[in-house]
């Protein structure tokens, strides 16, 4: 991103963090940088997720990058739940930063730790009889290795069977899900996926070509 944009969003992040206090993490990702695995260029209250400047993208950021390369329309994602590795529950928003041609060049993220509020709500619900809803929470990975592991685990859970019982079609589906999540934007993700699925690099490329051909029909 341009220096002027970086300076503006860095100041905006600082202002929001001061306004809402230490439970509010505000992070800026630069999606125009050459090293996407270190996309965070500004962060306030990084202790909320354990991240800092120079750390890598989240699942949402990777997915956004992939969709952008596919020219898919993307809308800001507001007020959804995420969770950290150590169990904090966050109320998060992902706002896309666009250039004059409407191309996504960055992401402005807000992650507010609502763990204490939820604990208080649970205590109150025991008196009011409110039924607690089971809401899916998107995990936030601290490093790129954890993120890739989580993406692989999510794909396997979607298939619903261990790798040893997967057919070729199942493995193609895993690769498709990983591709759509932007997993292959991560350096050296291919060898790790190959090792996990028990396939060769040639087979992985064959699966990706098959997926690409079906998408263009």
Coordinates of C-alpha atoms in Angstrom, one line a residue, residues 152 163 189-201 204:
X152 CA -6.0 -28.9 6.7
X163 CA -7.1 -39.9 5.3
X189 CA 2.2 -25.7 1.7
X190 CA 2.3 -28.2 -1.3
X191 CA 4.8 -30.6 0.3
X192 CA 2.9 -30.6 3.6
X193 CA -0.4 -31.3 1.9
X194 CA 1.2 -34.0 -0.1
X195 CA 2.7 -35.6 3.0
X196 CA -0.7 -35.4 4.8
X197 CA -2.7 -36.9 2.0
X198 CA 0.0 -39.5 1.0
X199 CA 0.2 -38.2 -2.6
X200 CA 3.1 -37.1 -4.8
X201 CA 3.7 -33.5 -6.0
X204 CA -1.3 -32.7 -6.3

